[in-house]
CSV table of C-alpha atoms in Angstrom, one decimal:
chain,number,residue,atom,x,y,z
A,1,UNK,CA,0.0,-0.1,-0.1
A,2,UNK,CA,1.2,3.5,-1.0
A,3,UNK,CA,1.9,6.0,1.7
A,4,UNK,CA,-1.0,8.1,0.5
A,5,UNK,CA,-3.6,5.1,0.7
A,6,UNK,CA,-2.5,4.0,4.2
A,7,UNK,CA,-3.1,7.7,5.4
A,8,UNK,CA,-6.4,7.7,3.8
A,9,UNK,CA,-7.5,4.3,5.4
A,10,UNK,CA,-10.7,4.9,7.0
A,11,UNK,CA,-9.3,3.4,10.5
A,12,UNK,CA,-6.6,6.2,10.5
A,13,UNK,CA,-8.6,9.1,9.5
A,14,UNK,CA,-11.2,8.2,12.6
A,15,UNK,CA,-8.6,8.2,14.7
A,16,UNK,CA,-7.3,11.5,13.2
A,17,UNK,CA,-11.1,13.1,13.4
A,18,UNK,CA,-11.2,11.8,17.2
A,19,UNK,CA,-8.0,13.7,18.0
A,20,UNK,CA,-8.7,16.8,16.4
A,21,UNK,CA,-12.4,17.0,17.7
A,22,UNK,CA,-10.8,16.3,21.5
A,23,UNK,CA,-8.2,19.0,20.9
A,24,UNK,CA,-10.9,21.7,20.0
A,25,UNK,CA,-9.0,24.7,18.9
A,26,UNK,CA,-10.0,28.1,17.2
A,27,UNK,CA,-11.5,28.2,13.6
A,28,UNK,CA,-9.1,28.9,10.8
A,29,UNK,CA,-9.4,31.3,7.8
A,30,UNK,CA,-12.5,29.6,6.6
A,31,UNK,CA,-14.1,30.5,9.9
A,32,UNK,CA,-15.3,26.5,10.6
A,33,UNK,CA,-15.1,25.6,14.1
A,34,UNK,CA,-14.6,22.0,15.3
A,35,UNK,CA,-18.1,21.9,16.6
A,36,UNK,CA,-19.5,22.3,12.9
A,37,UNK,CA,-16.8,20.3,11.2
A,38,UNK,CA,-19.0,17.1,10.8
A,39,UNK,CA,-21.4,18.9,8.5
A,40,UNK,CA,-18.5,20.4,6.5
A,41,UNK,CA,-16.9,16.7,6.3
A,42,UNK,CA,-20.2,15.1,5.2
A,43,UNK,CA,-20.1,17.9,2.3
A,44,UNK,CA,-16.7,18.4,1.2
A,45,UNK,CA,-14.6,15.0,1.9
A,46,UNK,CA,-15.4,12.9,-1.1
A,47,UNK,CA,-14.0,15.7,-3.3
A,48,UNK,CA,-10.9,16.4,-1.3
A,49,UNK,CA,-10.0,12.9,-0.8
A,50,UNK,CA,-10.0,12.4,-4.6
A,51,UNK,CA,-7.8,15.5,-4.9
A,52,UNK,CA,-5.4,14.1,-2.0
A,53,UNK,CA,-5.3,10.8,-4.2
A,54,UNK,CA,-4.4,12.7,-7.3
A,55,UNK,CA,-1.9,14.9,-5.5
A,56,UNK,CA,-3.9,18.2,-6.6
A,57,UNK,CA,-5.1,18.9,-2.8
A,58,UNK,CA,-4.2,22.9,-2.2
A,59,UNK,CA,-4.5,23.5,1.6
A,60,UNK,CA,-6.2,26.9,2.5
A,61,UNK,CA,-3.9,29.5,4.1
A,62,UNK,CA,-3.2,29.8,7.7
A,63,UNK,CA,-4.7,32.3,10.4
A,64,UNK,CA,-2.0,34.6,11.9
A,65,UNK,CA,-2.4,35.4,15.5
A,66,UNK,CA,-0.3,36.6,18.3
A,67,UNK,CA,0.0,35.1,21.6
A,68,UNK,CA,2.1,36.6,24.6
A,69,UNK,CA,5.5,34.8,25.4
A,70,UNK,CA,6.0,33.8,29.0
A,71,UNK,CA,9.4,36.1,29.0
A,72,UNK,CA,7.6,39.1,27.0
A,73,UNK,CA,7.0,39.8,23.6
A,74,UNK,CA,5.0,37.8,21.2
A,75,UNK,CA,4.8,34.7,19.4
A,76,UNK,CA,3.3,34.2,16.0
A,77,UNK,CA,1.0,31.4,15.5
A,78,UNK,CA,-0.3,30.0,12.0
A,79,UNK,CA,-3.9,28.6,12.7
A,80,UNK,CA,-4.9,26.1,10.0
A,81,UNK,CA,-8.2,25.4,9.1
A,82,UNK,CA,-10.4,22.4,10.8
A,83,UNK,CA,-10.1,20.6,7.6
A,84,UNK,CA,-6.4,20.8,7.2
A,85,UNK,CA,-5.5,20.1,10.6
A,86,UNK,CA,-7.8,16.8,10.3
A,87,UNK,CA,-5.3,16.1,7.2
A,88,UNK,CA,-2.3,16.8,8.6
A,89,UNK,CA,-3.2,14.7,12.0
A,90,UNK,CA,-4.0,12.0,9.4
A,91,UNK,CA,-0.2,12.5,8.1
A,92,UNK,CA,1.0,12.6,11.3
A,93,UNK,CA,0.0,9.4,12.6
A,94,UNK,CA,1.5,7.4,9.5
A,95,UNK,CA,4.9,10.0,9.4
A,96,UNK,CA,5.7,9.5,13.1
A,97,UNK,CA,6.5,5.7,12.9
A,98,UNK,CA,8.7,6.3,9.9
A,99,UNK,CA,10.8,8.9,11.2
A,100,UNK,CA,10.8,8.6,15.2
A,101,UNK,CA,12.9,5.5,15.3
A,102,UNK,CA,15.4,7.6,13.5
A,103,UNK,CA,15.6,10.4,16.1
A,104,UNK,CA,18.2,10.8,18.6
A,105,UNK,CA,17.6,9.4,22.7
A,106,UNK,CA,18.4,12.7,23.8
A,107,UNK,CA,15.4,14.5,21.5
A,108,UNK,CA,12.5,14.9,23.9
A,109,UNK,CA,9.9,17.3,22.0
A,110,UNK,CA,6.8,16.2,20.8
A,111,UNK,CA,7.8,12.7,20.7
A,112,UNK,CA,5.9,9.5,21.7
A,113,UNK,CA,6.9,8.5,25.6
A,114,UNK,CA,9.1,11.5,25.9
A,115,UNK,CA,8.6,14.6,27.9
A,116,UNK,CA,10.2,17.8,29.2
A,117,UNK,CA,10.2,16.1,32.7
A,118,UNK,CA,12.6,13.4,30.9
A,119,UNK,CA,14.8,16.1,29.4
A,120,UNK,CA,15.2,17.8,32.5
A,121,UNK,CA,15.9,14.8,34.7
A,122,UNK,CA,18.7,13.8,32.1
A,123,UNK,CA,20.2,17.5,32.2
A,124,UNK,CA,20.3,16.6,36.1
A,125,UNK,CA,22.4,13.4,35.3
A,126,UNK,CA,25.1,15.2,33.2
A,127,UNK,CA,25.7,17.8,35.9
A,128,UNK,CA,25.9,15.1,38.5
A,129,UNK,CA,28.6,13.4,36.4
A,130,UNK,CA,30.7,16.5,36.3
A,131,UNK,CA,29.4,18.4,33.0
A,132,UNK,CA,29.4,21.8,35.2
A,133,UNK,CA,28.8,24.0,32.5
A,134,UNK,CA,25.7,24.4,29.9
A,135,UNK,CA,25.9,25.8,26.3
A,136,UNK,CA,22.5,27.6,26.1
A,137,UNK,CA,21.8,27.7,22.3
A,138,UNK,CA,18.7,29.9,21.5
A,139,UNK,CA,17.8,29.8,17.5
A,140,UNK,CA,16.5,33.0,16.2
A,141,UNK,CA,12.8,32.7,15.0
A,142,UNK,CA,13.1,29.1,14.4
A,143,UNK,CA,9.9,28.1,13.3
A,144,UNK,CA,9.7,31.3,11.2
A,145,UNK,CA,13.0,30.6,9.5
A,146,UNK,CA,13.1,27.0,8.6
A,147,UNK,CA,14.7,26.6,5.0
A,148,UNK,CA,11.9,24.8,2.7
A,149,UNK,CA,14.4,23.2,0.5
A,150,UNK,CA,16.8,21.7,3.2
A,151,UNK,CA,14.0,20.5,5.2
A,152,UNK,CA,12.1,18.6,2.0
A,153,UNK,CA,15.4,16.9,1.1
A,154,UNK,CA,15.6,15.3,4.5
A,155,UNK,CA,11.8,14.3,4.5
A,156,UNK,CA,12.3,13.0,0.9
A,157,UNK,CA,15.0,10.6,2.0
A,158,UNK,CA,12.2,8.7,4.2
A,159,UNK,CA,9.3,9.4,2.1
A,160,UNK,CA,8.7,8.3,-1.6
A,161,UNK,CA,5.2,8.9,-2.2
A,162,UNK,CA,5.4,11.9,-4.1
A,163,UNK,CA,1.7,12.8,-3.7
A,164,UNK,CA,2.7,13.1,-0.1
A,165,UNK,CA,6.1,14.9,-0.7
A,166,UNK,CA,3.7,17.6,-2.6
A,167,UNK,CA,1.4,17.8,0.1
A,168,UNK,CA,4.0,18.5,2.8
A,169,UNK,CA,5.7,21.2,0.4
A,170,UNK,CA,2.2,22.7,0.1
A,171,UNK,CA,1.5,23.0,3.8
A,172,UNK,CA,5.0,24.8,4.1
A,173,UNK,CA,4.0,27.1,1.3
A,174,UNK,CA,0.4,27.6,2.4
A,175,UNK,CA,-0.6,31.4,2.7
A,176,UNK,CA,-0.7,33.5,5.7
A,177,UNK,CA,-3.9,35.5,6.4
A,178,UNK,CA,-3.0,38.7,8.1
A,179,UNK,CA,-4.8,42.1,8.4
A,180,UNK,CA,-7.1,40.4,5.6
A,181,UNK,CA,-4.3,40.0,3.0
A,182,UNK,CA,-3.1,36.3,2.3
A,183,UNK,CA,0.8,36.4,1.8
A,184,UNK,CA,2.6,33.9,0.5
A,185,UNK,CA,5.2,31.7,2.7
A,186,UNK,CA,8.7,31.0,1.3
A,187,UNK,CA,10.2,29.9,4.5
A,188,UNK,CA,9.3,28.4,8.1
A,189,UNK,CA,6.6,25.9,9.2
A,190,UNK,CA,3.9,27.5,11.0
A,191,UNK,CA,3.8,27.2,14.6
A,192,UNK,CA,0.1,26.1,15.2
A,193,UNK,CA,0.4,23.2,12.5
A,194,UNK,CA,-0.2,19.9,13.7
A,195,UNK,CA,2.7,18.6,11.5
A,196,UNK,CA,5.2,21.3,12.5
A,197,UNK,CA,6.5,19.7,15.3
A,198,UNK,CA,7.6,16.6,13.6
A,199,UNK,CA,9.1,19.0,10.7
A,200,UNK,CA,11.0,20.5,13.2
A,201,UNK,CA,12.5,17.2,14.8
A,202,UNK,CA,13.2,16.0,11.0
A,203,UNK,CA,15.2,19.1,10.5
A,204,UNK,CA,17.1,19.3,14.0
A,205,UNK,CA,17.9,15.6,14.1
A,206,UNK,CA,20.8,16.9,11.8
A,207,UNK,CA,22.1,18.9,14.8
A,208,UNK,CA,21.3,16.1,17.2
A,209,UNK,CA,23.6,13.6,14.9
A,210,UNK,CA,26.3,16.5,14.5
A,211,UNK,CA,26.3,16.8,18.4
A,212,UNK,CA,26.5,12.7,18.9
A,213,UNK,CA,29.0,12.2,16.4
A,214,UNK,CA,31.2,14.9,18.4
A,215,UNK,CA,30.6,12.8,21.3
A,216,UNK,CA,28.7,15.8,23.1
A,217,UNK,CA,26.4,15.3,26.2
A,218,UNK,CA,22.8,17.3,25.4
A,219,UNK,CA,19.4,17.6,25.7
A,220,UNK,CA,17.0,18.8,23.1
A,221,UNK,CA,13.5,19.7,23.6
A,222,UNK,CA,12.1,21.4,20.2
A,223,UNK,CA,14.1,24.2,19.4
A,224,UNK,CA,15.5,24.3,23.1
A,225,UNK,CA,18.9,23.0,23.0
A,226,UNK,CA,21.3,22.6,26.0
A,227,UNK,CA,24.8,20.9,25.4
A,228,UNK,CA,26.8,19.9,28.8
A,229,UNK,CA,30.6,20.5,29.1
A,230,UNK,CA,33.0,20.3,31.8
A,231,UNK,CA,34.6,24.1,31.4
A,232,UNK,CA,33.9,27.0,30.2
A,233,UNK,CA,36.6,27.2,27.5
A,234,UNK,CA,35.4,23.9,26.1
A,235,UNK,CA,31.9,25.5,26.2
A,236,UNK,CA,32.9,28.6,24.4
A,237,UNK,CA,34.4,26.3,21.7
A,238,UNK,CA,31.5,24.2,21.4
A,239,UNK,CA,29.1,27.5,21.2
A,240,UNK,CA,31.1,28.7,18.1
A,241,UNK,CA,31.4,25.6,16.1
A,242,UNK,CA,27.9,24.1,16.7
A,243,UNK,CA,26.8,27.8,15.9
A,244,UNK,CA,28.6,27.7,12.5
A,245,UNK,CA,27.5,24.4,12.0
A,246,UNK,CA,23.7,25.8,12.4
A,247,UNK,CA,24.3,28.6,10.0
A,248,UNK,CA,26.1,26.6,7.2
A,249,UNK,CA,24.4,23.4,7.0
A,250,UNK,CA,21.0,24.0,8.4
A,251,UNK,CA,20.7,27.7,7.3
A,252,UNK,CA,19.5,28.6,10.9
A,253,UNK,CA,20.9,31.7,13.1
A,254,UNK,CA,21.8,31.4,16.5
A,255,UNK,CA,20.5,34.5,18.9
A,256,UNK,CA,23.6,35.7,20.5
A,257,UNK,CA,22.0,37.7,22.9
A,258,UNK,CA,20.1,35.2,24.2
A,259,UNK,CA,22.7,32.3,24.2
A,260,UNK,CA,25.0,31.7,26.8
A,261,UNK,CA,27.7,29.7,28.3
A,262,UNK,CA,27.4,29.3,32.1
A,263,UNK,CA,26.7,27.2,35.2
A,264,UNK,CA,23.2,25.1,34.9
A,265,UNK,CA,22.5,27.0,38.3
A,266,UNK,CA,22.5,30.3,36.4
A,267,UNK,CA,20.1,29.3,33.4
A,268,UNK,CA,16.7,27.8,33.1
A,269,UNK,CA,15.5,25.1,30.9
A,270,UNK,CA,12.1,24.2,30.1
A,271,UNK,CA,10.9,26.0,33.4
A,272,UNK,CA,13.4,24.6,35.7
A,273,UNK,CA,16.5,25.4,37.1
A,274,UNK,CA,19.1,23.9,39.6
A,275,UNK,CA,20.7,24.4,42.8
A,276,UNK,CA,23.2,22.7,45.4
A,277,UNK,CA,22.3,22.1,48.8
A,278,UNK,CA,23.1,18.9,50.1
A,279,UNK,CA,22.8,17.5,46.7
A,280,UNK,CA,22.0,18.7,43.4
A,281,UNK,CA,18.0,19.7,43.2
A,282,UNK,CA,15.8,20.4,40.4
A,283,UNK,CA,14.2,23.6,41.1
A,284,UNK,CA,11.3,26.0,39.6
A,285,UNK,CA,13.1,28.9,37.9
A,286,UNK,CA,12.6,32.1,39.1
A,287,UNK,CA,11.3,33.4,35.8
A,288,UNK,CA,8.6,30.2,36.3
A,289,UNK,CA,7.7,31.2,39.9
A,290,UNK,CA,7.3,34.8,38.5
A,291,UNK,CA,4.9,33.9,35.8
A,292,UNK,CA,2.7,31.9,38.3
A,293,UNK,CA,2.5,34.4,40.8
A,294,UNK,CA,1.4,37.0,38.0
A,295,UNK,CA,-1.3,34.8,36.9
A,296,UNK,CA,-2.6,34.2,40.5
A,297,UNK,CA,-2.5,38.2,40.9
A,298,UNK,CA,-4.5,38.4,37.8
A,299,UNK,CA,-7.1,35.8,38.8
A,300,UNK,CA,-7.5,37.3,42.3
A,301,UNK,CA,-7.8,41.0,41.3
A,302,UNK,CA,-10.4,42.6,42.9
A,303,UNK,CA,-11.5,44.2,39.6
A,304,UNK,CA,-12.7,41.2,38.5
A,305,UNK,CA,-16.4,41.0,40.0
A,306,UNK,CA,-17.2,37.3,40.1
A,307,UNK,CA,-18.4,35.1,43.0
A,308,UNK,CA,-15.6,33.4,45.1
A,309,UNK,CA,-17.1,30.3,43.9
A,310,UNK,CA,-16.1,31.2,40.4
A,311,UNK,CA,-12.6,32.7,41.5
A,312,UNK,CA,-11.9,29.3,43.2
A,313,UNK,CA,-12.9,27.2,40.5
A,314,UNK,CA,-10.7,29.3,37.9
A,315,UNK,CA,-7.7,29.2,40.1
A,316,UNK,CA,-8.2,25.3,40.5
A,317,UNK,CA,-8.0,24.9,36.8
A,318,UNK,CA,-4.9,26.9,36.4
A,319,UNK,CA,-3.3,25.5,39.3
A,320,UNK,CA,-3.8,21.9,38.6
A,321,UNK,CA,-2.3,22.0,35.5
A,322,UNK,CA,0.5,24.0,36.7
A,323,UNK,CA,1.3,21.5,39.8
A,324,UNK,CA,1.2,18.6,37.1
A,325,UNK,CA,4.3,20.1,35.1
A,326,UNK,CA,6.0,21.8,38.3
A,327,UNK,CA,6.0,18.9,40.7
A,328,UNK,CA,9.0,17.8,39.0
A,329,UNK,CA,10.8,20.3,41.5
A,330,UNK,CA,12.6,18.8,44.5
A,331,UNK,CA,12.2,21.8,46.6
A,332,UNK,CA,8.5,21.5,48.2
A,333,UNK,CA,9.4,24.7,50.1
A,334,UNK,CA,8.9,27.0,46.9
A,335,UNK,CA,5.7,25.3,46.9
A,336,UNK,CA,4.5,25.8,50.5
A,337,UNK,CA,5.8,29.7,50.1
A,338,UNK,CA,3.5,30.0,47.1
A,339,UNK,CA,0.6,28.1,48.7
A,340,UNK,CA,0.7,30.6,51.8
A,341,UNK,CA,0.8,33.4,49.5
A,342,UNK,CA,-2.0,32.4,47.3
A,343,UNK,CA,-4.1,32.1,50.3
A,344,UNK,CA,-3.1,35.6,51.6
A,345,UNK,CA,-4.2,36.8,47.8
A,346,UNK,CA,-7.4,35.1,48.6
A,347,UNK,CA,-7.9,36.5,52.1
A,348,UNK,CA,-7.1,40.3,50.3
A,349,UNK,CA,-10.3,39.2,48.0
A,350,UNK,CA,-12.6,38.9,50.8
A,351,UNK,CA,-11.8,41.9,52.5
A,352,UNK,CA,-12.1,43.8,49.1
A,353,UNK,CA,-15.6,42.2,48.8
A,354,UNK,CA,-16.3,43.5,52.7
A,355,UNK,CA,-16.0,47.1,51.8
A,356,UNK,CA,-17.8,48.7,54.9
A,357,UNK,CA,-16.6,48.1,58.5
A,358,UNK,CA,-20.2,46.9,59.5
A,359,UNK,CA,-19.8,44.2,56.7
A,360,UNK,CA,-16.3,43.2,57.7
A,361,UNK,CA,-17.5,42.9,61.5
A,362,UNK,CA,-20.4,41.0,60.6
A,363,UNK,CA,-18.7,38.4,58.4
A,364,UNK,CA,-15.7,38.1,60.5
A,365,UNK,CA,-18.1,37.1,63.5
A,366,UNK,CA,-19.6,34.6,61.3
A,367,UNK,CA,-16.2,32.8,61.1
A,368,UNK,CA,-15.6,32.7,64.6
A,369,UNK,CA,-13.7,36.1,65.2
A,370,UNK,CA,-14.4,37.5,68.9
A,371,UNK,CA,-16.2,41.1,69.0
A,372,UNK,CA,-13.0,42.4,69.9
A,373,UNK,CA,-11.2,40.9,66.9
A,374,UNK,CA,-14.1,41.7,64.5
A,375,UNK,CA,-14.0,45.5,65.3
A,376,UNK,CA,-10.3,45.7,65.5
A,377,UNK,CA,-10.0,44.7,62.1
A,378,UNK,CA,-13.3,46.2,61.0
A,379,UNK,CA,-12.3,49.8,62.2
A,380,UNK,CA,-8.6,49.5,61.0
A,381,UNK,CA,-6.9,52.0,58.9
A,382,UNK,CA,-4.6,49.5,57.4
A,383,UNK,CA,-4.6,48.7,53.7
A,384,UNK,CA,-6.0,45.4,52.9
A,385,UNK,CA,-3.1,43.8,51.8
A,386,UNK,CA,-1.4,44.6,55.6
A,387,UNK,CA,-4.6,43.1,57.0
A,388,UNK,CA,-4.6,40.2,55.1
A,389,UNK,CA,-1.5,39.1,57.5
A,390,UNK,CA,-3.2,40.2,60.8
A,391,UNK,CA,-3.4,37.3,63.4
A,392,UNK,CA,-7.1,37.7,63.5
A,393,UNK,CA,-7.6,37.2,59.8
A,394,UNK,CA,-5.1,34.4,59.3
A,395,UNK,CA,-6.8,32.9,62.6
A,396,UNK,CA,-10.3,32.5,60.7
A,397,UNK,CA,-9.5,32.3,57.1
A,398,UNK,CA,-6.3,29.9,57.4
A,399,UNK,CA,-5.5,26.6,55.5
A,400,UNK,CA,-8.9,24.7,56.7
A,401,UNK,CA,-10.9,27.3,55.7
A,402,UNK,CA,-9.7,27.7,52.0
A,403,UNK,CA,-9.9,23.9,51.9
A,404,UNK,CA,-13.5,23.7,52.8
A,405,UNK,CA,-14.0,26.4,50.2
A,406,UNK,CA,-12.5,23.8,47.7
A,407,UNK,CA,-9.6,25.8,46.9
A,408,UNK,CA,-6.5,23.5,46.0
A,409,UNK,CA,-3.8,23.2,48.3
A,410,UNK,CA,-0.7,23.3,46.6
A,411,UNK,CA,1.7,21.3,49.0
A,412,UNK,CA,-0.9,18.4,49.3
A,413,UNK,CA,-1.3,18.4,45.3
A,414,UNK,CA,2.6,18.6,44.7
A,415,UNK,CA,3.1,15.7,47.2
A,416,UNK,CA,0.0,13.7,45.7
A,417,UNK,CA,1.6,13.9,42.0
A,418,UNK,CA,5.4,13.0,43.7
A,419,UNK,CA,3.8,10.0,45.0
A,420,UNK,CA,2.2,8.9,41.8
A,421,UNK,CA,5.7,8.8,39.8
């Protein structure tokens, strides 16, 4: 069976449809949402399938959207139509088994049974083995600058079906809709495309092979690559030679201002860093802690006029996902400190809701405060942030109070995740 026919089998398409509908996602340039896709599929699929089999299908362009980056600035995403996400997902399911076995053991991004946690754990092993410096490479606008000719050459070494090659090429060149105008795409693979992470790994596997041939210790997660060496001098030498390799062989540029040779404790990798106390520990990076606190501030902003129940629901949704990732950290005290700060923010929310002195006294009495304690808070001239840490407030709105309200307990959640590993 030819590859295109294999992609278009009923079983493969059924699996692809389930994944695309499960992921939901925004509409593309045609405005069709995942909720409406069954109707479009019924009406258009036979014609599209015929074009795919004949090698004549032309994907629609992608819708350009900007999303904020964690460290500031914005990242451009290209959102394909739901139909094109469906076709790309069907392709991905058949291309992955072809390419993934060829990928490096130390490549962790967007691969089956591999994760960012695996990459961070491997980094820790390198440091424990005495590789005390890291070459932290930042590829400048990687997804936007992928060279189509180099990528298609690498794909063609494993894919012989010209219809599939043509389709991949068409997806790479699909136009971009921005401000109502569609422009052609001569380089790059749009972030947001289902197949883009695989194509990125196909290209950057060349970097992995080069690093392995030189005997380097490294971890790569998509375009985030760290190389571990034993001295700063060796690191500077590796950084220069690999920068030259990327430029000459893959036409990729290293962002010199963001790349560095340094101690791993001074760098972040996939949201984590390291510290040495009695032993080497994985910690949540300072930047990641700042981001979670910024998000909590937003969700506990008193100007957001919602009920406490809705606020707790929003916080729990975000923080449970956050815990699932950052429980890799070895330092429970970071989580404990954040947990205490979260409850203080929630006490602040309550005080904002109780604006009048009489209201504060009444509500505090309901929670078990004495008449004198309630009056001291009710008539206090201190700001709400200072009041949120007073013994009287802490006593009636402590850990048990927020647990009864349903707020996630970060320390308990952290320990539950750790025990499950």
